[in-house]
Tab-separated table of N, CA and C in Angstrom:
chain	number	residue	atom	x	y	z
N	1	GLN	N	8.955	18.396	0.276
N	1	GLN	CA	7.761	19.214	0.331
N	1	GLN	C	6.921	19.037	-0.938
N	2	ALA	N	7.551	19.060	-2.093
N	2	ALA	CA	6.824	18.920	-3.352
N	2	ALA	C	6.198	17.535	-3.467
N	3	GLU	N	6.946	16.516	-3.025
N	3	GLU	CA	6.401	15.157	-3.092
N	3	GLU	C	5.156	15.025	-2.215
N	4	LEU	N	5.165	15.647	-1.070
N	4	LEU	CA	3.990	15.641	-0.193
N	4	LEU	C	2.824	16.333	-0.880
N	5	ARG	N	3.106	17.406	-1.579
N	5	ARG	CA	2.038	18.119	-2.302
N	5	ARG	C	1.426	17.238	-3.381
N	6	VAL	N	2.228	16.426	-4.035
N	6	VAL	CA	1.676	15.487	-5.029
N	6	VAL	C	0.758	14.498	-4.324
N	7	LYS	N	1.206	13.955	-3.186
N	7	LYS	CA	0.373	12.999	-2.442
N	7	LYS	C	-0.928	13.623	-1.972
N	8	LEU	N	-0.888	14.932	-1.670
N	8	LEU	CA	-2.087	15.652	-1.239
N	8	LEU	C	-2.910	16.171	-2.421
N	9	LYS	N	-2.489	15.810	-3.628
N	9	LYS	CA	-3.140	16.219	-4.877
N	9	LYS	C	-3.100	17.732	-5.105
N	10	GLN	N	-2.078	18.358	-4.579
N	10	GLN	CA	-1.837	19.785	-4.788
N	10	GLN	C	-0.811	19.927	-5.920
N	11	TYR	N	-1.249	19.536	-7.111
N	11	TYR	CA	-0.322	19.405	-8.230
N	11	TYR	C	0.285	20.728	-8.673
N	12	ASP	N	-0.517	21.778	-8.738
N	12	ASP	CA	0.029	23.069	-9.164
N	12	ASP	C	1.095	23.567	-8.184
N	13	ALA	N	0.837	23.402	-6.887
N	13	ALA	CA	1.820	23.823	-5.873
N	13	ALA	C	3.095	22.984	-5.995
N	14	ALA	N	2.952	21.697	-6.269
N	14	ALA	CA	4.127	20.833	-6.438
N	14	ALA	C	4.935	21.268	-7.656
N	15	ILE	N	4.248	21.549	-8.745
N	15	ILE	CA	4.936	21.993	-9.969
N	15	ILE	C	5.673	23.301	-9.704
N	16	GLU	N	5.028	24.225	-9.013
N	16	GLU	CA	5.645	25.512	-8.701
N	16	GLU	C	6.895	25.325	-7.828
N	17	SER	N	6.795	24.485	-6.830
N	17	SER	CA	7.920	24.219	-5.934
N	17	SER	C	9.095	23.580	-6.690
N	18	CYS	N	8.788	22.611	-7.525
N	18	CYS	CA	9.843	21.940	-8.299
N	18	CYS	C	10.472	22.878	-9.307
N	19	THR	N	9.667	23.705	-9.946
N	19	THR	CA	10.182	24.665	-10.918
N	19	THR	C	11.141	25.632	-10.245
N	20	ALA	N	10.807	26.060	-9.031
N	20	ALA	CA	11.706	26.946	-8.278
N	20	ALA	C	13.026	26.241	-7.978
N	21	ALA	N	12.957	24.979	-7.573
N	21	ALA	CA	14.180	24.217	-7.300
N	21	ALA	C	15.023	24.068	-8.562
N	22	LEU	N	14.351	23.894	-9.696
N	22	LEU	CA	15.073	23.713	-10.963
N	22	LEU	C	15.722	25.001	-11.445
N	23	LYS	N	15.205	26.149	-11.026
N	23	LYS	CA	15.853	27.417	-11.385
N	23	LYS	C	17.212	27.524	-10.705
N	24	ALA	N	17.298	26.960	-9.508
N	24	ALA	CA	18.573	26.969	-8.779
N	24	ALA	C	19.528	25.891	-9.288
N	25	ASP	N	18.962	24.776	-9.746
N	25	ASP	CA	19.773	23.640	-10.215
N	25	ASP	C	18.989	22.917	-11.298
N	26	SER	N	19.330	23.179	-12.551
N	26	SER	CA	18.555	22.637	-13.669
N	26	SER	C	18.627	21.117	-13.780
N	27	ASP	N	19.604	20.491	-13.114
N	27	ASP	CA	19.727	19.035	-13.125
N	27	ASP	C	19.229	18.407	-11.820
N	28	HIS	N	18.389	19.094	-11.107
N	28	HIS	CA	17.854	18.610	-9.825
N	28	HIS	C	16.939	17.411	-10.113
N	29	VAL	N	17.497	16.213	-9.986
N	29	VAL	CA	16.808	14.982	-10.385
N	29	VAL	C	15.504	14.795	-9.618
N	30	ALA	N	15.532	14.984	-8.319
N	30	ALA	CA	14.321	14.783	-7.512
N	30	ALA	C	13.222	15.745	-7.944
N	31	ALA	N	13.585	16.996	-8.209
N	31	ALA	CA	12.576	17.978	-8.636
N	31	ALA	C	11.982	17.598	-9.989
N	32	LEU	N	12.813	17.126	-10.903
N	32	LEU	CA	12.310	16.695	-12.212
N	32	LEU	C	11.371	15.496	-12.065
N	33	ASN	N	11.761	14.545	-11.226
N	33	ASN	CA	10.946	13.346	-11.024
N	33	ASN	C	9.597	13.702	-10.394
N	34	VAL	N	9.619	14.500	-9.345
N	34	VAL	CA	8.372	14.859	-8.658
N	34	VAL	C	7.499	15.735	-9.553
N	35	ARG	N	8.113	16.668	-10.279
N	35	ARG	CA	7.312	17.492	-11.186
N	35	ARG	C	6.706	16.631	-12.283
N	36	GLY	N	7.455	15.618	-12.728
N	36	GLY	CA	6.890	14.679	-13.700
N	36	GLY	C	5.660	13.979	-13.144
N	37	MET	N	5.723	13.566	-11.871
N	37	MET	CA	4.551	12.931	-11.242
N	37	MET	C	3.366	13.898	-11.204
N	38	ALA	N	3.640	15.153	-10.855
N	38	ALA	CA	2.558	16.142	-10.799
N	38	ALA	C	1.939	16.352	-12.181
N	39	TRP	N	2.785	16.479	-13.197
N	39	TRP	CA	2.252	16.621	-14.561
N	39	TRP	C	1.421	15.396	-14.943
N	40	HIS	N	1.917	14.211	-14.583
N	40	HIS	CA	1.167	12.981	-14.883
N	40	HIS	C	-0.239	13.058	-14.292
N	41	TRP	N	-0.324	13.378	-13.009
N	41	TRP	CA	-1.629	13.398	-12.345
N	41	TRP	C	-2.510	14.538	-12.825
N	42	LYS	N	-1.913	15.581	-13.389
N	42	LYS	CA	-2.703	16.661	-14.003
N	42	LYS	C	-3.166	16.269	-15.406
N	43	GLY	N	-2.637	15.161	-15.926
N	43	GLY	CA	-3.053	14.688	-17.236
N	43	GLY	C	-2.218	15.208	-18.389
N	44	ASP	N	-1.052	15.745	-18.120
N	44	ASP	CA	-0.189	16.252	-19.185
N	44	ASP	C	0.979	15.282	-19.380
N	45	ALA	N	0.719	14.250	-20.177
N	45	ALA	CA	1.721	13.201	-20.392
N	45	ALA	C	2.990	13.743	-21.041
N	46	ALA	N	2.866	14.647	-21.976
N	46	ALA	CA	4.043	15.161	-22.683
N	46	ALA	C	5.002	15.856	-21.713
N	47	LYS	N	4.474	16.698	-20.833
N	47	LYS	CA	5.337	17.387	-19.872
N	47	LYS	C	5.904	16.407	-18.849
N	48	ALA	N	5.109	15.432	-18.442
N	48	ALA	CA	5.600	14.424	-17.491
N	48	ALA	C	6.763	13.649	-18.100
N	49	VAL	N	6.574	13.157	-19.317
N	49	VAL	CA	7.624	12.376	-19.979
N	49	VAL	C	8.875	13.235	-20.190
N	50	ALA	N	8.679	14.499	-20.536
N	50	ALA	CA	9.834	15.391	-20.728
N	50	ALA	C	10.635	15.533	-19.428
N	51	ASP	N	9.937	15.689	-18.306
N	51	ASP	CA	10.648	15.820	-17.029
N	51	ASP	C	11.344	14.518	-16.648
N	52	TYR	N	10.674	13.390	-16.825
N	52	TYR	CA	11.313	12.103	-16.507
N	52	TYR	C	12.546	11.874	-17.388
N	53	THR	N	12.414	12.227	-18.653
N	53	THR	CA	13.533	12.039	-19.585
N	53	THR	C	14.717	12.923	-19.188
N	54	ALA	N	14.439	14.163	-18.789
N	54	ALA	CA	15.505	15.051	-18.332
N	54	ALA	C	16.164	14.488	-17.066
N	55	ALA	N	15.348	13.947	-16.164
N	55	ALA	CA	15.896	13.348	-14.944
N	55	ALA	C	16.796	12.156	-15.284
N	56	LEU	N	16.382	11.374	-16.260
N	56	LEU	CA	17.166	10.202	-16.649
N	56	LEU	C	18.483	10.588	-17.326
N	57	LYS	N	18.526	11.753	-17.952
N	57	LYS	CA	19.801	12.220	-18.533
N	57	LYS	C	20.799	12.488	-17.418
N	58	ALA	N	20.296	12.987	-16.293
N	58	ALA	CA	21.169	13.270	-15.159
N	58	ALA	C	21.459	12.016	-14.335
N	59	LYS	N	20.537	11.081	-14.358
N	59	LYS	CA	20.685	9.855	-13.559
N	59	LYS	C	20.212	8.661	-14.402
N	60	PRO	N	20.994	8.269	-15.395
N	60	PRO	CA	20.597	7.191	-16.309
N	60	PRO	C	20.331	5.873	-15.575
N	61	GLY	N	19.312	5.173	-16.025
N	61	GLY	CA	19.024	3.848	-15.486
N	61	GLY	C	18.357	3.839	-14.127
N	62	ASP	N	17.947	4.989	-13.607
N	62	ASP	CA	17.303	5.036	-12.296
N	62	ASP	C	15.947	4.318	-12.374
N	63	ALA	N	15.814	3.258	-11.578
N	63	ALA	CA	14.627	2.399	-11.654
N	63	ALA	C	13.342	3.143	-11.305
N	64	GLU	N	13.390	4.003	-10.299
N	64	GLU	CA	12.170	4.720	-9.893
N	64	GLU	C	11.696	5.673	-10.987
N	65	ILE	N	12.632	6.408	-11.573
N	65	ILE	CA	12.265	7.354	-12.628
N	65	ILE	C	11.751	6.596	-13.853
N	66	LEU	N	12.419	5.510	-14.204
N	66	LEU	CA	11.949	4.690	-15.327
N	66	LEU	C	10.548	4.146	-15.055
N	67	PHE	N	10.316	3.690	-13.820
N	67	PHE	CA	8.986	3.208	-13.437
N	67	PHE	C	7.959	4.328	-13.602
N	68	ASN	N	8.265	5.499	-13.080
N	68	ASN	CA	7.314	6.607	-13.175
N	68	ASN	C	7.020	6.960	-14.633
N	69	ARG	N	8.068	6.985	-15.459
N	69	ARG	CA	7.840	7.304	-16.873
N	69	ARG	C	6.996	6.216	-17.530
N	70	SER	N	7.214	4.959	-17.141
N	70	SER	CA	6.426	3.866	-17.731
N	70	SER	C	4.942	4.001	-17.391
N	71	VAL	N	4.633	4.465	-16.191
N	71	VAL	CA	3.229	4.657	-15.797
N	71	VAL	C	2.574	5.688	-16.715
N	72	THR	N	3.283	6.781	-16.954
N	72	THR	CA	2.751	7.815	-17.841
N	72	THR	C	2.633	7.303	-19.271
N	73	LEU	N	3.640	6.596	-19.740
N	73	LEU	CA	3.598	6.061	-21.108
N	73	LEU	C	2.439	5.082	-21.272
N	74	CYS	N	2.222	4.240	-20.285
N	74	CYS	CA	1.108	3.290	-20.345
N	74	CYS	C	-0.227	4.031	-20.384
N	75	ALA	N	-0.373	5.040	-19.546
N	75	ALA	CA	-1.612	5.819	-19.524
N	75	ALA	C	-1.850	6.504	-20.863
N	76	ASP	N	-0.776	6.762	-21.596
N	76	ASP	CA	-0.843	7.405	-22.910
N	76	ASP	C	-0.874	6.360	-24.035
N	77	ASN	N	-1.105	5.085	-23.662
N	77	ASN	CA	-1.182	3.964	-24.613
N	77	ASN	C	0.099	3.741	-25.412
N	78	LYS	N	1.232	4.105	-24.842
N	78	LYS	CA	2.530	3.868	-25.479
N	78	LYS	C	3.146	2.653	-24.794
N	79	PHE	N	2.533	1.515	-25.059
N	79	PHE	CA	2.850	0.294	-24.323
N	79	PHE	C	4.264	-0.221	-24.578
N	80	ALA	N	4.707	-0.208	-25.820
N	80	ALA	CA	6.049	-0.719	-26.128
N	80	ALA	C	7.118	0.109	-25.414
N	81	GLU	N	6.934	1.429	-25.381
N	81	GLU	CA	7.890	2.286	-24.685
N	81	GLU	C	7.849	2.027	-23.177
N	82	ALA	N	6.657	1.816	-22.651
N	82	ALA	CA	6.516	1.523	-21.219
N	82	ALA	C	7.239	0.227	-20.871
N	83	ILE	N	7.050	-0.796	-21.711
N	83	ILE	CA	7.731	-2.084	-21.477
N	83	ILE	C	9.245	-1.903	-21.519
N	84	ALA	N	9.732	-1.124	-22.478
N	84	ALA	CA	11.180	-0.900	-22.585
N	84	ALA	C	11.727	-0.256	-21.308
N	85	ASP	N	11.014	0.746	-20.783
N	85	ASP	CA	11.453	1.377	-19.536
N	85	ASP	C	11.425	0.383	-18.381
N	86	LEU	N	10.385	-0.423	-18.310
N	86	LEU	CA	10.266	-1.389	-17.214
N	86	LEU	C	11.330	-2.477	-17.309
N	87	ASP	N	11.668	-2.886	-18.515
N	87	ASP	CA	12.748	-3.870	-18.676
N	87	ASP	C	14.058	-3.332	-18.093
N	88	ILE	N	14.345	-2.071	-18.353
N	88	ILE	CA	15.573	-1.464	-17.831
N	88	ILE	C	15.488	-1.315	-16.312
N	89	ALA	N	14.326	-0.882	-15.825
N	89	ALA	CA	14.143	-0.713	-14.375
N	89	ALA	C	14.328	-2.039	-13.643
N	90	ILE	N	13.765	-3.108	-14.204
N	90	ILE	CA	13.871	-4.433	-13.578
N	90	ILE	C	15.313	-4.944	-13.633
N	91	ALA	N	15.988	-4.693	-14.735
N	91	ALA	CA	17.394	-5.107	-14.835
N	91	ALA	C	18.242	-4.365	-13.794
N	92	ALA	N	17.925	-3.093	-13.570
N	92	ALA	CA	18.679	-2.294	-12.597
N	92	ALA	C	18.318	-2.649	-11.160
N	93	SER	N	17.070	-3.050	-10.962
N	93	SER	CA	16.587	-3.314	-9.599
N	93	SER	C	15.653	-4.525	-9.628
N	94	PRO	N	16.220	-5.734	-9.678
N	94	PRO	CA	15.416	-6.950	-9.865
N	94	PRO	C	14.391	-7.230	-8.760
N	95	ASN	N	14.541	-6.605	-7.608
N	95	ASN	CA	13.585	-6.815	-6.525
N	95	ASN	C	12.551	-5.698	-6.413
N	96	TYR	N	12.404	-4.929	-7.468
N	96	TYR	CA	11.455	-3.812	-7.499
N	96	TYR	C	10.075	-4.375	-7.870
N	97	ALA	N	9.327	-4.785	-6.855
N	97	ALA	CA	8.046	-5.467	-7.064
N	97	ALA	C	7.072	-4.640	-7.888
N	98	ALA	N	7.014	-3.341	-7.643
N	98	ALA	CA	6.077	-2.499	-8.376
N	98	ALA	C	6.386	-2.487	-9.871
N	99	ALA	N	7.664	-2.570	-10.230
N	99	ALA	CA	8.029	-2.602	-11.650
N	99	ALA	C	7.575	-3.908	-12.292
N	100	TRP	N	7.738	-5.030	-11.580
N	100	TRP	CA	7.243	-6.312	-12.092
N	100	TRP	C	5.723	-6.257	-12.268
N	101	LYS	N	5.033	-5.708	-11.273
N	101	LYS	CA	3.576	-5.602	-11.355
N	101	LYS	C	3.177	-4.728	-12.540
N	102	MET	N	3.839	-3.589	-12.687
N	102	MET	CA	3.495	-2.663	-13.766
N	102	MET	C	3.754	-3.293	-15.130
N	103	ARG	N	4.846	-4.038	-15.245
N	103	ARG	CA	5.118	-4.682	-16.536
N	103	ARG	C	4.022	-5.704	-16.852
N	104	GLY	N	3.566	-6.434	-15.841
N	104	GLY	CA	2.443	-7.345	-16.043
N	104	GLY	C	1.194	-6.592	-16.472
N	105	TYR	N	0.947	-5.471	-15.832
N	105	TYR	CA	-0.233	-4.659	-16.163
N	105	TYR	C	-0.166	-4.158	-17.603
N	106	VAL	N	1.001	-3.672	-18.009
N	106	VAL	CA	1.147	-3.175	-19.377
N	106	VAL	C	0.907	-4.307	-20.375
N	107	LYS	N	1.472	-5.474	-20.102
N	107	LYS	CA	1.255	-6.619	-21.001
N	107	LYS	C	-0.231	-6.964	-21.068
N	108	PHE	N	-0.899	-6.907	-19.927
N	108	PHE	CA	-2.343	-7.175	-19.898
N	108	PHE	C	-3.077	-6.145	-20.757
N	109	GLN	N	-2.699	-4.882	-20.660
N	109	GLN	CA	-3.327	-3.829	-21.463
N	109	GLN	C	-3.074	-4.040	-22.951
N	110	MET	N	-1.978	-4.697	-23.282
N	110	MET	CA	-1.650	-4.987	-24.681
N	110	MET	C	-2.404	-6.211	-25.194
N	111	GLY	N	-3.210	-6.836	-24.336
N	111	GLY	CA	-3.935	-8.041	-24.715
N	111	GLY	C	-3.123	-9.306	-24.562
N	112	LYS	N	-2.048	-9.234	-23.784
N	112	LYS	CA	-1.161	-10.376	-23.582
N	112	LYS	C	-1.256	-10.853	-22.135
N	113	GLY	N	-2.475	-11.207	-21.728
N	113	GLY	CA	-2.718	-11.604	-20.345
N	113	GLY	C	-1.857	-12.760	-19.884
N	114	ASP	N	-1.678	-13.773	-20.737
N	114	ASP	CA	-0.855	-14.921	-20.343
N	114	ASP	C	0.608	-14.525	-20.133
N	115	ASP	N	1.087	-13.546	-20.908
N	115	ASP	CA	2.463	-13.064	-20.738
N	115	ASP	C	2.611	-12.234	-19.461
N	116	ALA	N	1.497	-11.689	-18.976
N	116	ALA	CA	1.530	-10.867	-17.765
N	116	ALA	C	1.688	-11.705	-16.498
N	117	LEU	N	1.181	-12.932	-16.525
N	117	LEU	CA	1.151	-13.762	-15.316
N	117	LEU	C	2.525	-13.991	-14.677
N	118	PRO	N	3.558	-14.322	-15.451
N	118	PRO	CA	4.877	-14.503	-14.812
N	118	PRO	C	5.376	-13.235	-14.117
N	119	ASP	N	5.056	-12.071	-14.679
N	119	ASP	CA	5.481	-10.819	-14.044
N	119	ASP	C	4.735	-10.609	-12.727
N	120	TYR	N	3.452	-10.923	-12.700
N	120	TYR	CA	2.685	-10.809	-11.450
N	120	TYR	C	3.239	-11.777	-10.400
N	121	ARG	N	3.557	-12.981	-10.832
N	121	ARG	CA	4.124	-13.959	-9.892
N	121	ARG	C	5.478	-13.486	-9.354
N	122	LYS	N	6.287	-12.923	-10.230
N	122	LYS	CA	7.594	-12.432	-9.801
N	122	LYS	C	7.429	-11.258	-8.830
N	123	ALA	N	6.448	-10.415	-9.070
N	123	ALA	CA	6.196	-9.299	-8.150
N	123	ALA	C	5.915	-9.837	-6.754
N	124	LEU	N	5.097	-10.884	-6.678
N	124	LEU	CA	4.789	-11.484	-5.376
N	124	LEU	C	6.032	-12.120	-4.745
N	125	GLU	N	6.855	-12.720	-5.578
N	125	GLU	CA	8.062	-13.391	-5.088
N	125	GLU	C	9.046	-12.412	-4.444
N	126	VAL	N	9.218	-11.245	-5.051
N	126	VAL	CA	10.225	-10.306	-4.571
N	126	VAL	C	9.679	-9.288	-3.574
N	127	ALA	N	8.369	-9.186	-3.486
N	127	ALA	CA	7.762	-8.177	-2.608
N	127	ALA	C	7.806	-8.606	-1.146
N	128	PRO	N	7.868	-7.629	-0.248
N	128	PRO	CA	7.765	-7.971	1.169
N	128	PRO	C	6.363	-8.512	1.477
N	129	LYS	N	6.277	-9.279	2.536
N	129	LYS	CA	4.994	-9.909	2.904
N	129	LYS	C	3.898	-8.887	3.150
N	130	ASP	N	4.262	-7.703	3.619
N	130	ASP	CA	3.261	-6.682	3.931
N	130	ASP	C	3.040	-5.685	2.786
N	131	TRP	N	3.469	-6.032	1.590
N	131	TRP	CA	3.305	-5.155	0.423
N	131	TRP	C	1.828	-4.879	0.198
N	132	PRO	N	1.415	-3.634	0.107
N	132	PRO	CA	-0.011	-3.304	-0.045
N	132	PRO	C	-0.683	-3.892	-1.293
N	133	ASP	N	0.085	-4.150	-2.352
N	133	ASP	CA	-0.497	-4.674	-3.598
N	133	ASP	C	-0.599	-6.199	-3.619
N	134	ARG	N	-0.082	-6.856	-2.593
N	134	ARG	CA	-0.017	-8.318	-2.586
N	134	ARG	C	-1.392	-8.962	-2.791
N	135	LYS	N	-2.383	-8.567	-2.013
N	135	LYS	CA	-3.699	-9.212	-2.095
N	135	LYS	C	-4.332	-9.008	-3.470
N	136	GLU	N	-4.185	-7.828	-4.029
N	136	GLU	CA	-4.731	-7.542	-5.354
N	136	GLU	C	-4.173	-8.518	-6.398
N	137	ILE	N	-2.867	-8.725	-6.386
N	137	ILE	CA	-2.244	-9.628	-7.356
N	137	ILE	C	-2.641	-11.070	-7.076
N	138	GLU	N	-2.645	-11.461	-5.825
N	138	GLU	CA	-3.076	-12.826	-5.481
N	138	GLU	C	-4.492	-13.079	-5.972
N	139	ASP	N	-5.372	-12.095	-5.834
N	139	ASP	CA	-6.753	-12.235	-6.319
N	139	ASP	C	-6.796	-12.367	-7.835
N	140	TRP	N	-5.989	-11.574	-8.542
N	140	TRP	CA	-5.939	-11.665	-10.008
N	140	TRP	C	-5.501	-13.059	-10.434
N	141	LEU	N	-4.435	-13.552	-9.808
N	141	LEU	CA	-3.913	-14.871	-10.176
N	141	LEU	C	-4.931	-15.969	-9.863
N	142	LYS	N	-5.631	-15.838	-8.755
N	142	LYS	CA	-6.651	-16.809	-8.389
N	142	LYS	C	-7.795	-16.813	-9.403
N	143	LYS	N	-8.263	-15.630	-9.793
N	143	LYS	CA	-9.333	-15.523	-10.784
N	143	LYS	C	-8.905	-16.117	-12.124
N	144	ASP	N	-7.658	-15.846	-12.516
N	144	ASP	CA	-7.145	-16.390	-13.776
N	144	ASP	C	-7.115	-17.907	-13.727
N	145	LYS	N	-6.666	-18.474	-12.623
N	145	LYS	CA	-6.596	-19.922	-12.466
N	145	LYS	C	-7.991	-20.535	-12.520
N	146	GLU	N	-8.939	-19.911	-11.839
N	146	GLU	CA	-10.330	-20.412	-11.835
N	146	GLU	C	-10.936	-20.336	-13.230
N	147	LYS	N	-10.612	-19.293	-13.952
N	147	LYS	CA	-11.136	-19.109	-15.308
N	147	LYS	C	-10.635	-20.209	-16.244
N	148	LYS	N	-9.416	-20.664	-16.008
N	148	LYS	CA	-8.800	-21.675	-16.876
N	148	LYS	C	-9.195	-23.093	-16.503
N	149	GLU	N	-9.772	-23.279	-15.311
N	149	GLU	CA	-10.140	-24.636	-14.883
N	149	GLU	C	-11.465	-25.064	-15.453
């Protein structure tokens, strides 16, 4: 229910729902993760990172939670920390296309566009054919190739 509220951009309702779940079980990993997403979209990086970190204490190395925390860290310009989380997420789940894409994006934001390209290529390699982000990455790689020719 809370995750649906995040998708519907009902962030306060999602936070309230997750907080209620956490009163019953303070280590409720899903509630911490979803509340972290809601805080992220509300623009409160500190609270989002705190919830993701608490979730990771209960479920260390979880690729999805690490990915979510990396998105918030990147938005907060904490690129090295975002890369560290993505490295762990990719090691835990090597076929996690979104993590490969995000790591490429973070490297690009750091001004390391050439270092981002292998991550974008790997995202395409491991992603299903119907992955919604496929065309976006293919277009980026095509533009980069044309720029270099």
